[in-house]
């Protein structure tokens, strides 16, 4: 699957403030990625609540998920929060610590977002294709994570999280 990630990155970055307020921009980026990348079937942000060691679901595009709060350590997202590393899971059925959002999901990639050196959020993508993610996805999402990082606090304040 050939995707022009550099054009997609430019289009995503153009959505960020001042073009849109940060909350709207994050929603639009999720929708853009889901619509433009054939193997992205669910695209969302999880925000870090370090004091409670949990992740809170933020803007997303795709089917609603029951996983609106994920404790650090649980599932692929929670493991990424603990390790602060990117997780690529080519086959979720073979993953032991995995939280299912949809029976159709075959693969998942989670990329941490850092701001001023602190882990503040994740980009989470589910795919209905098996083993669809390459280093091109990882590099694209890592660059996107850096681009959105300065705006995370405008979308989500962990101090105000219930
Ligand atoms: N599959 C994730 C949970 C979030 S959903 O994919 C939206 C996990 O195992 O952490």
Coordinates of C-alpha atoms and ligand atoms in Angstrom, one line a residue:
X1 CA 0.0 0.0 0.0
X2 CA 1.6 3.2 -1.1
X3 CA 0.6 6.3 0.8
X4 CA 2.1 9.8 0.2
X5 CA 2.9 10.4 3.9
X6 CA 4.8 13.6 3.3
X7 CA 1.8 15.2 1.7
X8 CA -0.5 13.8 4.4
X9 CA 1.8 15.2 7.1
X10 CA 1.7 18.6 5.5
X11 CA -2.1 18.5 5.2
X12 CA -2.4 17.4 8.8
X13 CA 0.0 20.1 10.1
X14 CA -2.0 22.8 8.2
X15 CA -5.0 21.9 10.3
X16 CA -3.3 22.9 13.5
X17 CA -3.7 26.3 15.1
X18 CA -4.0 29.0 14.0
X19 CA -6.1 27.4 11.2
X20 CA -8.4 25.8 13.7
X21 CA -8.7 25.7 17.5
X22 CA -6.7 22.8 18.9
X23 CA -9.7 20.6 19.7
X24 CA -11.2 20.9 16.3
X25 CA -7.8 20.4 14.7
X26 CA -7.2 17.1 16.6
X27 CA -10.6 15.9 15.4
X28 CA -9.9 16.9 11.8
X29 CA -6.5 15.2 11.9
X30 CA -8.1 11.9 13.0
X31 CA -10.7 12.1 10.2
X32 CA -8.1 13.1 7.6
X33 CA -5.9 10.1 8.5
X34 CA -8.7 7.6 8.6
X35 CA -10.1 8.8 5.2
X36 CA -6.7 9.0 3.4
X37 CA -4.9 5.9 4.6
X38 CA -6.7 2.7 3.4
X39 CA -5.2 0.7 6.3
X40 CA -6.2 3.2 9.1
X41 CA -9.7 2.1 10.3
X42 CA -9.8 3.8 13.7
X43 CA -7.6 6.8 14.5
X44 CA -7.7 8.5 17.9
X45 CA -5.8 10.4 20.6
X46 CA -5.4 9.2 24.2
X47 CA -4.3 11.8 26.8
X48 CA -2.1 11.1 29.7
X49 CA -3.3 11.6 33.3
X50 CA 0.0 10.9 35.1
X51 CA -1.3 11.5 38.6
X52 CA -3.9 8.8 38.1
X53 CA -1.7 6.7 35.8
X54 CA -4.5 6.4 33.2
X55 CA -5.2 7.4 29.7
X56 CA -8.3 9.4 28.7
X57 CA -9.8 9.0 25.3
X58 CA -9.7 12.3 23.3
X59 CA -10.8 13.1 19.7
X60 CA -11.1 10.1 17.4
X61 CA -12.5 8.9 14.1
X62 CA -14.1 5.5 13.7
X63 CA -16.4 3.4 15.7
X64 CA -17.1 4.4 19.3
X65 CA -15.1 2.5 21.9
X66 CA -15.8 1.4 25.4
X67 CA -12.2 2.1 26.3
X68 CA -12.5 5.7 27.3
X69 CA -10.2 5.3 30.3
X70 CA -7.3 2.9 30.2
X71 CA -5.0 2.3 33.2
X72 CA -1.3 2.5 32.5
X73 CA -0.1 -1.1 31.8
X74 CA -3.4 -2.3 30.3
X75 CA -3.7 -3.1 26.6
X76 CA -1.4 -1.9 23.9
X77 CA -2.1 1.7 24.8
X78 CA -1.3 1.2 28.5
X79 CA 1.9 -0.6 27.7
X80 CA 3.0 2.2 25.5
X81 CA 2.2 4.6 28.4
X82 CA 4.5 2.7 30.8
X83 CA 7.4 2.2 28.4
X84 CA 6.9 5.5 26.5
X85 CA 7.8 3.5 23.4
X86 CA 6.0 3.0 20.1
X87 CA 4.1 -0.3 19.9
X88 CA 3.5 -2.0 16.6
X89 CA 1.2 -5.0 16.8
X90 CA 1.0 -6.8 13.4
X91 CA -1.6 -9.3 14.7
X92 CA -3.7 -8.4 17.7
X93 CA -5.0 -12.0 18.0
X94 CA -1.4 -13.0 19.0
X95 CA -1.1 -10.2 21.6
X96 CA -1.5 -11.2 25.2
X97 CA -2.1 -7.8 26.7
X98 CA -4.7 -6.3 24.3
X99 CA -8.0 -4.5 24.8
X100 CA -10.4 -5.2 21.9
X101 CA -12.3 -2.3 20.5
X102 CA -13.7 -4.1 17.4
X103 CA -13.8 -7.7 16.3
X104 CA -12.7 -6.4 12.9
X105 CA -9.4 -5.1 14.2
X106 CA -6.4 -7.1 13.1
X107 CA -3.5 -4.8 13.9
X108 CA -2.6 -1.7 15.9
X109 CA 0.1 1.0 16.2
X110 CA 0.5 3.3 19.2
X111 CA 2.9 6.2 19.1
X112 CA 3.6 8.3 22.2
X113 CA 3.5 12.1 22.1
X114 CA 6.1 14.0 24.2
X115 CA 6.1 17.7 25.1
X116 CA 9.0 19.3 26.8
X117 CA 10.3 15.8 27.5
X118 CA 7.1 14.6 29.2
X119 CA 4.8 11.9 27.9
X120 CA 1.5 13.7 27.3
X121 CA -0.6 11.6 24.9
X122 CA -0.7 8.8 22.3
X123 CA -1.8 8.5 18.7
X124 CA -3.6 5.1 18.5
X125 CA -4.5 3.5 15.1
X126 CA -6.4 0.3 14.5
X127 CA -6.4 -1.5 11.2
X128 CA -8.7 -4.2 9.8
X129 CA -5.8 -5.4 7.6
X130 CA -3.3 -7.9 9.0
X131 CA 0.3 -6.7 9.4
X132 CA -0.2 -3.4 7.5
X133 CA 2.2 -1.1 9.3
X134 CA 5.7 -0.4 8.0
X135 CA 8.5 1.9 9.1
X136 CA 6.9 4.6 6.9
X137 CA 3.8 4.6 9.1
X138 CA 6.0 4.7 12.2
X139 CA 8.1 7.6 10.9
X140 CA 5.1 9.6 9.7
X141 CA 3.2 9.2 13.0
X142 CA 6.3 10.0 15.0
X143 CA 6.7 13.3 13.1
X144 CA 2.9 14.0 13.5
X145 CA 3.2 13.3 17.2
X146 CA 6.0 16.0 17.5
X147 CA 3.8 18.4 15.5
X148 CA 0.7 18.0 17.7
X149 CA 2.6 17.9 21.0
X150 CA 2.6 21.7 21.7
X151 CA -1.2 21.7 21.4
X152 CA -2.1 18.8 23.6
X153 CA -2.6 21.0 26.7
X154 CA -5.0 23.2 24.8
X155 CA -7.2 20.2 24.2
X156 CA -6.9 18.3 27.5
X157 CA -5.9 19.5 30.9
X158 CA -5.1 16.5 33.2
X159 CA -5.7 18.6 36.3
X160 CA -9.4 19.0 35.2
X161 CA -9.8 15.3 34.4
X162 CA -12.6 13.7 36.5
Ligands
LIG1 N1 -6.7 -1.7 21.5 C1 -6.3 -0.8 22.5 C2 -7.4 -0.1 23.2 C3 -7.9 1.1 22.5 S1 -8.8 0.8 21.1 O1 -7.9 0.2 20.1 C4 -9.5 2.2 20.5 C5 -5.4 -1.4 23.5 O2 -5.2 -2.6 23.5 O3 -4.8 -0.7 24.3

